[in-house]
Amino acid sequence: MTSLNPDQTAAVTAPDGPALVLAGAGSGKTRVIIERMLWLIEERGVDPRRLLAMTFTNKAADEMRQRIAERLEVERVPCWMGTFHSFGLYVLRREIEQLGRSGHFTVFDDADQLSLMKKLVKGLPGSYARVTPRGALDYISGLKQRVGRPDADAPDGTEEFTLQALWNQYHEALSRANVVDFDDLLVLVVRLFEEHEAVRVKYEHRFPHVHVDEYQDTNHAQYRIVRALCKGHGNVFVVGDEDQSIYAWRGADIRNILDFERDFPNARVYRLEQNYRSTAPILDAANAVVANNRARLGKRLWTATTEGEKPRFHQAEDGEEEARWVVDDIVRRGAPLNEVAVLFRTNAQSRLFEEACSLRGLRCVVLGGIRFYSRKEIKDLLAYLRLVVNPADDVSLRRVINVPPRGVGAATLEHIEEYAAARNTALFQVLREIGGDTTFSTRARESLAGFAHLIDEFAAAAANSAVAPLVEKLVKAIGYRDYVEHSDEKDFRARLEIVDEFVVSCRQFDAHGDKKLAEFLQERALVSDVDEWDKRLPALALITCHNAKGLEFDHVYVAGLEDGLFPFVSEFDDSRDIEEERRLCYVAMTRARKTLTLTAAESRMLYGRTHDDRPVSRFVREIGRTRLAREDDGAEAKSRSAASAASGAGIVLRYGTQVRHARFGPGTVLFTTGSGSKTKARIRFKTGRVATLMISQAPIEILEGGKS
């Protein structure tokens, strides 16, 4: 406690009741929530088993758990700490029977959901509107995150009518297979707490002190869970930063943090504004950007240290040159690669940086690429294991019924599905009864009966077996290594290594206690990209700005700062969209500890087309010229040359020059190209119009002061 600053101390020692800690980037928010829990245990005498802390990543929960264990000098922390979805799983395992469901359910991940929805969409009659499986899942997820249901009055044949039909079919399939999806881990808990008062009171009494990390990222379902848990005692301690709310696209509602004082009367608000991560010039630039947002409670980051380089800005000729310049600059600076990150707005931007790294022999890792647990080999084995735990899981059965091949073609599977539908039973139950069914060929009966016997045999063994031995026996029993080796001659060795690595992960799981297969599967279902990444690897990190949330590096490059790419909106989009993009830029900038470099391209290939004369991002303009160090090269060098050539006519134009056009009014020069009488200037006018003008012919004048 003695090492906390006064603002942190005030938050940690807040009295009972609702408390909101507005914690700016790098202000020690994780430390504050940990110290708060320790203070309740050590100073207030609260039983640690009665403390609940919910966050958004397993990595954050593990860090909290480890630091509290070290302080209390214990091996295992009895506090309940985990993600919202982990908490939902914890509650549903114990209470889902109240909703008429079995507690032996399994959890679908995104790929499983998509597989099921593809089947449902394919089976729609021709009279239904055409929708994509991903679009249907987004529709369902959006409703569930708001704890909503479809409007039942949509006209026949419309898209809304089709989506409603898919909603019903999708949830019937989940129920039939005894499966829940990721959103159900929250929505079903809301139902339990709001429809079964005894259940709500049970968990309110169990956890009289509720802590929430990253509160700005909560969606409506998570908000209702928090409200329900605190309905009686009101002891809710939330930490968040409205300036880092960047997940509206997946349901996060910034109003949860903006309206906290309204939702929790008599709430105390604490502001943590001292930053312990970034240099003063980086914070000054980041503050200048986010200050332009209106939807904020207000704070300004500062640091006790005043040293540090100005953030740099480089404008390249095109996307390829931008990537080469960034990678060359990283090599030139010679910093350890695991302390360097390149951030970008869209996943598609990573390719050019991967190629540039390859040319320079630089090792890189794409955070957000193909995850280990998303690879085909792992998905196959996990499907077998899920079927062992839950034979009613039709999606898992469809995936592996002919993997490795056992002579089950599409016609046979369709026959099985018709039988299951007629009897209103799971597909696996048909396989158990197939031995005496002569409508199937002898070969099919023997193969499928053997498959059913295999799964039942492993289901019996799973009750008393550790996970790794079970998996090793399964891999051998189904001949999976032979299947991998003979299915693809080109890369089978790498695929076999993936299988071996999966077995290693199972052994590591077994080493952490006497847990069984069901617990292993539920932990795997909650793994994220960030959880899997080992930052100690000597590799350059290539990350989208969204995935970089919660991370920090000594040296950060933010690429693609052009209007239309970052921000990924136009002048005509909703102001709320632009504000979220601005928060995303703020998050990206504040990942940097020592140096920050911003880059843009004058020309870029997007969606198969080359776009020239790309305007520099408004976020760069909001930072302002005085806060940036310019890196002259590429398009910027051209701009300076053109400005010099134009100066012979008494007009000097360069980035940031303020001008007035006789027709379009005042504006700001973005860059110039050409020379002499062919000099052109790209100008953004205050009306929102952007135009490229021939300087020798345009009726423009430089405004007094000349610079922004």
XYZ file of C-alpha atoms in Angstrom:
708
model
C 0.000 0.000 0.000
C 2.868 2.395 0.726
C 3.925 2.281 -2.926
C 0.512 3.356 -4.235
C -0.022 6.956 -5.280
C -2.730 8.978 -3.455
C -5.386 8.395 -6.128
C -4.732 4.645 -6.170
C -4.844 4.511 -2.358
C -8.178 6.327 -2.269
C -9.665 3.831 -4.727
C -8.255 0.757 -2.956
C -9.626 1.843 0.432
C -13.046 2.955 -0.826
C -15.879 2.221 1.636
C -18.602 -0.325 0.893
C -21.020 0.516 -1.881
C -20.635 1.064 -5.608
C -17.292 2.439 -6.814
C -16.115 3.348 -10.306
C -12.376 3.623 -10.896
C -11.643 5.482 -14.130
C -8.207 4.103 -14.881
C -6.374 5.573 -17.858
C -4.017 3.476 -19.972
C -0.926 2.421 -18.019
C -2.228 3.870 -14.735
C -2.024 0.607 -12.777
C -5.647 -0.518 -12.968
C -4.824 -4.230 -12.546
C -2.744 -3.417 -9.499
C -5.576 -1.388 -8.000
C -8.126 -4.189 -8.322
C -5.619 -6.673 -6.840
C -4.764 -4.346 -3.943
C -8.472 -3.765 -3.347
C -9.078 -7.491 -2.917
C -6.017 -7.858 -0.682
C -7.139 -4.882 1.418
C -10.550 -6.483 1.938
C -8.880 -9.737 3.006
C -6.080 -8.348 5.188
C -7.577 -5.131 6.582
C -11.317 -5.799 6.557
C -11.122 -9.504 7.390
C -13.279 -10.611 4.449
C -13.154 -14.347 3.731
C -11.359 -14.588 0.330
C -13.856 -17.251 -0.771
C -16.500 -14.521 -0.802
C -14.666 -12.314 -3.294
C -15.624 -12.423 -6.975
C -13.540 -10.821 -9.745
C -14.569 -10.942 -13.400
C -12.459 -9.853 -16.342
C -12.297 -10.473 -20.102
C -9.270 -12.705 -20.690
C -7.919 -15.791 -18.989
C -4.503 -14.146 -19.107
C -5.676 -11.205 -16.986
C -7.392 -13.533 -14.517
C -4.273 -15.708 -14.233
C -2.110 -12.649 -13.577
C -4.445 -11.492 -10.805
C -4.565 -14.969 -9.303
C -0.765 -15.327 -9.333
C -0.083 -11.918 -7.781
C -2.617 -12.404 -4.995
C -1.232 -15.884 -4.256
C 2.286 -14.455 -3.965
C 1.154 -11.728 -1.573
C -0.847 -14.134 0.599
C 1.969 -16.721 0.374
C -0.389 -19.514 -0.656
C -0.360 -21.914 -3.590
C -4.026 -21.581 -4.472
C -6.133 -18.444 -4.115
C -9.633 -19.211 -2.811
C -11.132 -16.059 -4.404
C -13.237 -16.687 -7.522
C -11.421 -15.019 -10.434
C -12.055 -15.549 -14.118
C -13.742 -14.279 -17.243
C -17.442 -13.461 -17.444
C -17.906 -16.537 -19.593
C -16.034 -18.724 -17.086
C -18.322 -17.424 -14.342
C -21.316 -18.185 -16.526
C -20.043 -21.725 -17.031
C -19.502 -22.062 -13.262
C -23.106 -21.047 -12.534
C -24.695 -23.082 -15.338
C -22.924 -26.302 -14.338
C -24.663 -25.983 -10.969
C -28.004 -24.416 -11.848
C -28.986 -25.071 -15.481
C -31.442 -27.796 -14.413
C -33.620 -24.916 -13.170
C -34.110 -24.090 -16.882
C -34.989 -27.654 -17.788
C -31.563 -28.423 -19.268
C -28.980 -31.075 -18.423
C -25.844 -30.093 -16.542
C -23.740 -32.345 -18.799
C -23.804 -29.896 -21.704
C -20.832 -29.051 -23.915
C -19.847 -25.634 -25.274
C -19.747 -24.808 -28.989
C -16.985 -22.558 -30.248
C -17.257 -20.284 -33.277
C -16.305 -22.966 -35.796
C -18.899 -25.376 -34.389
C -21.600 -22.721 -34.594
C -20.669 -21.936 -38.185
C -20.742 -25.614 -39.142
C -24.232 -26.000 -37.704
C -25.522 -22.800 -39.301
C -24.190 -23.776 -42.728
C -26.245 -26.952 -42.512
C -29.371 -25.050 -41.436
C -29.035 -22.419 -44.164
C -28.477 -25.108 -46.793
C -31.686 -26.816 -45.686
C -33.919 -23.741 -46.038
C -36.735 -23.996 -48.606
C -36.334 -21.971 -51.790
C -39.070 -19.535 -50.733
C -36.904 -18.157 -47.923
C -34.711 -15.087 -48.359
C -31.036 -15.755 -49.002
C -28.789 -15.125 -45.989
C -25.205 -16.107 -45.206
C -24.419 -18.449 -42.301
C -22.119 -15.831 -40.765
C -24.776 -13.132 -41.162
C -27.330 -15.354 -39.422
C -24.935 -16.027 -36.534
C -24.187 -12.309 -36.181
C -27.941 -11.626 -36.039
C -28.427 -14.274 -33.333
C -25.403 -13.153 -31.312
C -26.414 -9.487 -31.473
C -29.849 -10.288 -30.077
C -28.482 -12.552 -27.343
C -25.916 -10.002 -26.182
C -28.822 -7.589 -25.681
C -30.815 -10.407 -24.018
C -33.408 -9.996 -26.765
C -35.518 -12.199 -29.006
C -36.652 -11.872 -32.633
C -39.761 -9.921 -33.570
C -42.353 -12.620 -34.272
C -44.323 -10.564 -36.815
C -41.943 -10.391 -39.792
C -43.656 -10.909 -43.186
C -43.127 -14.239 -44.994
C -40.199 -14.413 -47.377
C -38.349 -11.407 -45.924
C -34.826 -11.577 -44.556
C -36.149 -10.957 -41.044
C -38.571 -13.883 -41.424
C -35.718 -16.137 -42.563
C -33.476 -15.075 -39.678
C -36.281 -15.776 -37.212
C -36.689 -19.269 -38.666
C -32.952 -19.865 -38.348
C -33.036 -18.553 -34.758
C -35.620 -21.213 -33.885
C -33.907 -24.036 -35.773
C -30.506 -23.130 -34.334
C -31.701 -23.188 -30.727
C -33.703 -26.381 -31.262
C -30.515 -28.012 -32.583
C -28.494 -26.783 -29.583
C -31.088 -28.064 -27.150
C -31.367 -31.416 -28.915
C -27.567 -31.853 -28.804
C -27.369 -30.617 -25.191
C -25.019 -27.845 -26.249
C -24.694 -24.152 -25.359
C -22.913 -21.489 -27.359
C -20.653 -18.739 -26.063
C -23.462 -16.180 -25.718
C -25.563 -18.706 -23.772
C -22.928 -18.683 -21.032
C -24.164 -15.154 -20.278
C -27.788 -15.101 -21.453
C -28.814 -18.236 -19.567
C -27.256 -16.843 -16.386
C -29.314 -13.665 -16.811
C -32.422 -15.852 -17.121
C -31.474 -17.799 -13.996
C -30.890 -14.656 -11.938
C -33.975 -12.812 -13.169
C -36.467 -15.690 -13.296
C -35.312 -17.648 -10.230
C -34.888 -15.305 -7.282
C -33.580 -18.062 -5.010
C -30.688 -18.684 -7.420
C -29.862 -14.970 -7.613
C -29.914 -14.598 -3.820
C -27.709 -17.684 -3.464
C -24.921 -16.119 -5.526
C -25.438 -12.644 -4.085
C -24.855 -14.094 -0.610
C -22.003 -16.251 -1.893
C -20.201 -13.171 -3.289
C -20.901 -10.034 -1.214
C -17.995 -8.219 -2.910
C -18.030 -8.084 -6.724
C -15.129 -6.719 -8.789
C -15.178 -6.102 -12.543
C -12.143 -5.327 -14.675
C -12.451 -3.552 -18.062
C -16.016 -2.475 -17.276
C -16.178 -0.379 -20.452
C -16.145 -3.628 -22.456
C -19.273 -5.133 -20.866
C -22.305 -5.833 -23.020
C -25.915 -5.667 -21.878
C -26.019 -9.283 -20.680
C -22.870 -8.806 -18.567
C -24.272 -5.565 -17.175
C -27.434 -7.374 -16.074
C -25.407 -10.117 -14.403
C -23.485 -7.501 -12.401
C -26.695 -5.677 -11.458
C -28.312 -8.920 -10.304
C -25.309 -9.962 -8.193
C -25.241 -6.591 -6.417
C -28.977 -5.985 -6.093
C -29.007 -6.424 -2.322
C -25.565 -5.444 -1.006
C -24.478 -2.912 -3.663
C -20.799 -3.732 -3.194
C -19.572 -3.471 -6.765
C -16.059 -2.221 -7.530
C -15.534 -1.667 -11.254
C -12.393 -0.534 -13.027
C -12.480 0.754 -16.584
C -11.692 3.496 -19.063
C -14.312 4.895 -21.401
C -11.486 6.077 -23.665
C -10.598 2.422 -24.305
C -14.092 1.198 -25.194
C -13.403 -0.362 -28.615
C -15.671 -3.392 -28.874
C -19.107 -2.027 -29.840
C -18.947 -4.276 -32.923
C -19.126 -7.329 -30.655
C -21.743 -5.963 -28.281
C -19.845 -3.815 -25.760
C -21.967 -0.863 -24.618
C -20.057 2.263 -23.575
C -23.193 3.491 -21.814
C -22.560 0.949 -19.062
C -19.577 2.970 -17.845
C -20.890 6.416 -18.819
C -24.132 5.793 -16.892
C -22.588 4.027 -13.890
C -23.494 6.809 -11.447
C -27.096 6.752 -12.662
C -27.368 2.959 -12.491
C -25.711 2.721 -9.067
C -26.903 5.700 -6.952
C -24.422 7.127 -4.440
C -21.517 5.673 -6.404
C -18.055 7.053 -5.723
C -15.842 7.862 -8.722
C -12.033 7.747 -8.596
C -9.729 8.870 -11.416
C -6.307 7.345 -12.063
C -4.496 9.680 -14.445
C -0.818 9.100 -13.651
C 0.640 6.881 -16.351
C 3.522 4.500 -15.527
C 4.018 3.124 -19.038
C 4.591 5.726 -21.743
C 6.789 8.790 -22.163
C 5.381 12.314 -21.903
C 5.527 13.004 -25.687
C 3.569 9.802 -26.410
C 0.916 10.667 -23.822
C 0.682 14.240 -25.114
C -0.034 12.946 -28.618
C -2.564 10.346 -27.419
C -4.382 12.897 -25.251
C -4.606 15.267 -28.222
C -6.452 12.605 -30.228
C -8.958 11.327 -27.670
C -9.807 14.830 -26.418
C -11.847 15.246 -29.617
C -14.432 12.698 -28.404
C -17.630 13.847 -26.718
C -18.727 10.541 -25.150
C -16.288 10.531 -22.243
C -16.217 11.232 -18.532
C -12.965 13.147 -18.817
C -9.386 12.603 -17.708
C -5.908 13.488 -18.981
C -2.985 11.139 -18.639
C 0.300 12.479 -17.316
C 3.647 11.034 -16.273
C 6.236 12.131 -13.749
C 9.025 11.714 -16.318
C 9.448 14.324 -19.045
C 12.072 12.607 -21.224
C 11.400 10.781 -24.445
C 11.359 11.070 -28.223
C 8.525 12.736 -30.073
C 6.290 10.278 -31.904
C 7.426 10.022 -35.527
C 5.290 10.188 -38.645
C 6.281 8.699 -41.997
C 4.269 8.818 -45.206
C 5.301 6.235 -47.801
C 4.554 6.125 -51.505
C 2.477 2.943 -51.220
C 1.632 0.057 -48.882
C 4.593 -2.063 -49.967
C 7.064 0.772 -49.351
C 5.417 1.447 -45.985
C 5.996 -2.151 -44.863
C 9.601 -2.145 -46.141
C 10.338 1.145 -44.384
C 8.917 -0.089 -41.069
C 10.855 -3.383 -41.160
C 14.066 -1.615 -42.239
C 13.607 0.877 -39.410
C 13.165 -1.935 -36.886
C 16.375 -3.587 -38.112
C 18.202 -0.237 -38.051
C 17.155 0.477 -34.456
C 18.226 -2.968 -33.283
C 15.738 -3.360 -30.413
C 14.885 -6.873 -29.137
C 12.138 -8.146 -31.431
C 9.874 -9.273 -28.605
C 9.692 -5.637 -27.486
C 8.511 -4.364 -30.877
C 5.008 -4.477 -32.359
C 3.432 -3.341 -35.610
C -0.258 -2.502 -35.171
C -2.792 -2.077 -37.951
C -6.527 -1.580 -38.339
C -7.411 -4.649 -40.434
C -6.095 -8.219 -40.603
C -5.487 -7.872 -44.333
C -2.650 -5.399 -43.672
C -0.499 -8.073 -42.037
C 0.461 -9.734 -45.341
C 2.767 -6.938 -46.534
C 4.574 -6.851 -43.191
C 4.945 -10.648 -43.150
C 6.495 -10.492 -46.627
C 8.809 -7.617 -45.651
C 9.945 -9.572 -42.582
C 10.626 -12.618 -44.738
C 12.802 -10.593 -47.117
C 14.863 -9.249 -44.200
C 15.035 -12.609 -42.398
C 13.070 -11.268 -39.427
C 11.017 -13.677 -37.364
C 7.444 -12.466 -36.821
C 4.240 -13.767 -35.245
C 0.758 -12.729 -36.369
C -1.475 -12.456 -33.322
C -4.928 -13.186 -34.657
C -3.791 -15.639 -37.334
C -4.669 -19.355 -37.253
C -4.880 -20.279 -33.579
C -3.379 -23.539 -32.385
C -6.765 -24.820 -31.185
C -8.365 -23.821 -34.495
C -6.184 -26.106 -36.623
C -7.886 -29.052 -38.319
C -5.996 -31.733 -36.402
C -6.875 -30.213 -33.030
C -10.495 -29.607 -34.044
C -10.778 -33.272 -35.076
C -9.438 -34.578 -31.768
C -11.487 -32.110 -29.727
C -14.622 -33.236 -31.591
C -13.894 -36.853 -30.606
C -13.388 -35.805 -26.998
C -16.580 -33.718 -26.943
C -18.483 -36.700 -28.310
C -17.023 -38.858 -25.529
C -18.340 -36.388 -22.924
C -21.626 -35.624 -24.702
C -22.829 -38.238 -27.241
C -25.778 -35.963 -28.146
C -23.367 -33.480 -29.792
C -24.472 -33.933 -33.428
C -22.043 -31.331 -34.813
C -19.016 -33.117 -33.350
C -20.318 -36.434 -34.648
C -20.732 -35.096 -38.183
C -17.144 -33.834 -38.103
C -15.514 -37.138 -37.169
C -17.910 -39.885 -38.281
C -15.693 -40.402 -41.337
C -12.372 -39.080 -39.933
C -10.310 -41.151 -40.422
C -12.344 -42.611 -43.306
C -14.556 -45.531 -42.288
C -16.743 -45.806 -45.395
C -19.472 -43.388 -44.321
C -20.474 -41.306 -47.317
C -22.909 -38.432 -47.663
C -25.803 -40.757 -48.526
C -25.273 -42.870 -45.394
C -25.042 -39.790 -43.177
C -28.223 -38.407 -44.734
C -29.955 -41.734 -44.013
C -28.835 -41.541 -40.373
C -30.096 -37.977 -40.072
C -33.497 -38.952 -41.477
C -33.785 -41.733 -38.880
C -32.748 -39.368 -36.071
C -35.237 -36.719 -37.164
C -38.090 -39.254 -37.409
C -37.359 -40.544 -33.904
C -36.490 -37.095 -32.484
C -33.223 -38.430 -31.126
C -29.514 -37.683 -31.388
C -27.512 -39.082 -34.300
C -25.336 -41.127 -31.968
C -28.348 -43.004 -30.607
C -29.086 -44.185 -34.163
C -25.537 -45.572 -34.359
C -26.041 -47.488 -31.108
C -29.121 -49.189 -32.566
C -27.851 -49.689 -36.109
C -26.653 -53.281 -35.721
C -30.017 -54.844 -36.546
C -31.152 -52.302 -39.141
C -30.995 -53.969 -42.547
C -31.787 -50.736 -44.406
C -28.074 -50.016 -44.012
C -25.448 -52.093 -45.794
C -23.560 -54.712 -43.824
C -20.338 -52.732 -44.182
C -21.978 -49.529 -42.939
C -23.593 -51.320 -39.975
C -20.315 -52.860 -38.889
C -18.347 -49.644 -39.333
C -20.840 -47.415 -37.523
C -21.525 -49.897 -34.733
C -17.771 -50.122 -34.185
C -17.549 -46.327 -34.079
C -20.369 -46.156 -31.492
C -18.707 -48.870 -29.388
C -15.400 -46.948 -29.517
C -16.998 -43.738 -28.226
C -18.904 -45.557 -25.467
C -15.733 -47.363 -24.434
C -13.813 -44.106 -24.114
C -16.729 -42.460 -22.303
C -16.496 -45.161 -19.627
C -12.709 -44.762 -19.388
C -12.888 -40.948 -19.173
C -14.516 -41.046 -15.728
C -11.300 -42.296 -14.087
C -8.555 -41.336 -16.530
C -6.270 -38.353 -16.801
C -6.626 -36.498 -20.097
C -3.259 -37.174 -21.763
C -3.349 -41.014 -21.521
C -6.923 -40.970 -22.804
C -5.970 -38.839 -25.800
C -2.928 -40.965 -26.604
C -5.086 -44.122 -26.570
C -7.693 -42.408 -28.754
C -5.139 -41.257 -31.325
C -3.812 -44.822 -31.525
C -7.262 -46.471 -31.566
C -8.519 -44.463 -34.543
C -5.186 -44.542 -36.382
C -5.059 -40.776 -36.516
C -1.307 -40.462 -37.057
C -1.478 -42.845 -40.036
C -4.422 -40.836 -41.365
C -2.449 -37.575 -41.146
C 0.669 -39.108 -42.666
C -1.149 -40.489 -45.694
C -3.622 -37.667 -46.286
C -1.132 -34.966 -47.278
C 2.394 -35.803 -48.409
C 3.543 -32.173 -48.472
C 3.172 -31.037 -44.875
C 2.265 -34.168 -42.904
C 5.323 -33.801 -40.642
C 4.204 -30.369 -39.469
C 0.687 -31.723 -38.915
C 2.028 -34.653 -36.900
C 3.942 -32.154 -34.763
C 0.649 -30.375 -34.077
C -0.866 -33.662 -32.861
C 2.147 -34.239 -30.617
C 1.937 -30.696 -29.279
C -1.719 -31.256 -28.428
C -0.757 -34.302 -26.363
C 1.855 -32.143 -24.595
C -0.842 -29.569 -23.763
C -2.945 -32.378 -22.285
C -0.034 -33.466 -20.082
C 0.417 -29.900 -18.885
C -3.271 -29.795 -17.997
C -2.966 -33.074 -16.060
C -0.004 -31.670 -14.109
C -2.189 -28.933 -12.595
C -4.418 -31.197 -10.531
C -6.833 -34.104 -10.637
C -9.133 -32.701 -13.318
C -11.025 -34.756 -15.853
C -11.894 -34.510 -19.533
C -15.030 -32.353 -19.134
C -13.022 -29.676 -17.309
C -10.292 -29.832 -19.958
C -12.837 -29.235 -22.717
C -14.502 -26.324 -20.977
C -11.137 -24.627 -20.407
C -10.219 -25.103 -24.090
C -13.539 -23.545 -25.119
C -12.590 -20.334 -23.321
C -9.077 -19.907 -24.763
C -8.339 -16.707 -26.741
C -5.519 -15.615 -29.081
C -3.823 -13.536 -26.404
C -3.925 -16.428 -23.927
C -1.916 -18.599 -26.335
C 0.788 -16.056 -27.154
C 4.178 -16.331 -25.476
C 5.662 -12.820 -25.405
C 9.113 -14.192 -24.584
C 9.535 -15.471 -28.148
C 12.177 -13.444 -30.057
C 9.735 -12.391 -32.766
C 8.203 -9.182 -34.041
C 4.493 -9.011 -33.151
C 2.076 -8.142 -35.960
C -1.260 -7.340 -34.362
C -4.543 -5.648 -35.138
C -5.230 -2.685 -32.871
C -8.161 -4.547 -31.314
C -5.990 -7.538 -30.400
C -3.321 -5.260 -28.920
C -5.625 -4.140 -26.117
C -4.019 -5.004 -22.773
C -0.528 -5.420 -24.243
C 2.468 -3.090 -24.156
C 5.807 -2.856 -25.970
C 8.894 -0.668 -25.837
C 8.516 0.252 -29.511
C 5.230 0.478 -31.397
C 4.508 1.194 -35.074
C 0.914 2.063 -35.995
C 0.475 1.580 -39.753
C -2.124 2.643 -42.309
C -3.117 5.993 -40.800
C -5.243 7.158 -43.711
C -8.848 8.306 -43.717
C -10.994 5.393 -44.865
C -8.610 2.840 -43.361
C -7.863 4.263 -39.922
C -10.398 5.596 -39.146
C -12.230 2.824 -40.953
C -15.159 5.158 -41.632
C -16.038 7.991 -43.990
C -17.111 11.554 -43.306
C -20.708 10.400 -43.598
C -20.647 7.651 -40.961
C -22.297 7.968 -37.570
C -20.281 10.156 -35.175
C -20.345 7.288 -32.660
C -18.456 5.124 -35.162
C -15.801 7.804 -35.588
C -15.486 8.185 -31.802
C -14.901 4.449 -31.402
C -12.244 4.579 -34.133
C -10.623 7.475 -32.272
C -10.607 5.434 -29.058
C -9.026 2.570 -30.990
C -6.263 4.903 -32.171
C -5.765 6.061 -28.571
C -5.472 2.428 -27.434
C -2.922 1.693 -30.163
C -0.786 4.734 -29.316
C -0.766 4.010 -25.576
C 0.647 0.496 -26.102
C 4.062 2.184 -26.586
C 6.461 2.572 -23.684
C 9.487 4.279 -25.284
C 8.900 5.094 -28.952
C 5.865 5.483 -31.162
C 5.951 5.632 -34.962
C 2.906 6.386 -37.111
C 2.880 5.568 -40.829
C 0.618 6.121 -43.835
C 0.746 5.514 -47.589
C -0.047 7.892 -50.417
C -1.283 4.955 -52.526
C -2.656 1.614 -51.320
C -4.173 -1.525 -52.828
C -7.527 -2.158 -51.134
C -10.148 -4.752 -52.086
C -8.330 -5.486 -55.340
C -8.133 -1.854 -56.473
C -5.374 0.727 -56.196
C -6.444 3.917 -54.417
C -4.220 6.938 -55.068
C -4.001 10.312 -53.314
C -5.033 8.842 -49.967
C -5.615 11.521 -47.320
C -3.593 11.294 -44.128
C -5.768 10.237 -41.188
C -7.601 12.959 -39.309
C -6.047 11.451 -36.169
C -2.598 12.512 -37.368
C -3.943 16.005 -37.956
C -5.498 16.041 -34.482
C -2.113 15.236 -32.959
C -0.755 18.322 -34.704
C 2.556 19.002 -36.404
C 4.305 20.327 -33.293
C 3.866 16.999 -31.450
C 5.325 14.898 -34.289
C 8.786 14.346 -35.700
C 8.577 13.933 -39.479
C 10.474 11.113 -41.156
C 11.163 12.433 -44.695
C 10.992 9.738 -47.339
C 8.734 8.526 -50.121
C 5.688 10.735 -50.576
C 6.914 13.208 -47.950
C 10.148 13.767 -49.843
C 8.110 14.425 -52.987
C 5.936 16.834 -51.048
C 8.930 18.814 -49.830
C 10.389 18.914 -53.356
C 7.097 20.131 -54.772
C 6.757 22.739 -52.047
C 10.244 24.004 -52.842
C 9.420 24.204 -56.536
C 6.200 26.075 -55.817
C 8.017 28.592 -53.635
C 9.345 30.315 -56.778
C 5.826 31.633 -57.300
C 5.710 32.885 -53.710
C 3.547 29.980 -52.466
C 4.995 27.421 -50.004
C 2.665 24.494 -49.349
C 3.415 21.472 -47.211
C 1.604 19.177 -44.754
C -0.531 21.256 -42.362
C -0.494 24.551 -44.293
C -3.801 26.410 -43.783
C -5.285 27.819 -47.005
C -8.483 29.350 -48.330
C -10.057 28.513 -51.699
C -12.272 31.106 -53.357
C -15.081 28.561 -53.764
C -14.479 25.777 -51.228
C -13.429 27.963 -48.289
C -10.725 27.215 -45.679
C -8.816 23.940 -45.640
C -5.634 22.081 -44.686
C -2.947 20.776 -47.045
C -2.477 17.012 -46.678
C 0.433 16.633 -49.109
C 1.742 17.888 -52.454
C 3.038 16.101 -55.542
C 4.663 17.123 -58.812
C 6.921 20.098 -59.380
C 6.989 23.512 -61.004
C 3.834 24.382 -62.914
C 2.573 20.789 -62.408
C 2.588 20.988 -58.602
C -0.619 19.593 -57.103
C -1.888 19.845 -53.523
C -4.285 17.459 -51.782
C -6.458 19.661 -49.527
C -9.166 18.774 -47.001
C -11.665 21.618 -46.641
C -13.673 22.298 -43.494
C -16.862 21.435 -45.392
C -15.563 17.845 -45.516
C -14.665 18.007 -49.182
C -11.248 16.661 -50.200
C -9.775 17.827 -53.514
C -6.514 17.624 -55.454
C -5.806 21.019 -57.044
C -3.254 22.319 -59.571
C -1.481 25.078 -57.590
C -0.698 27.222 -60.657
C -4.400 27.434 -61.517
C -6.301 27.149 -58.230
C -7.598 30.370 -56.586
C -6.039 29.734 -53.166
C -4.294 31.855 -50.563
C -2.296 30.949 -47.462
C -4.125 31.994 -44.299
C -2.437 34.124 -41.683
C -0.236 31.958 -39.456
C -0.007 29.418 -42.241
C 0.346 26.285 -40.083
C -1.979 24.134 -38.003
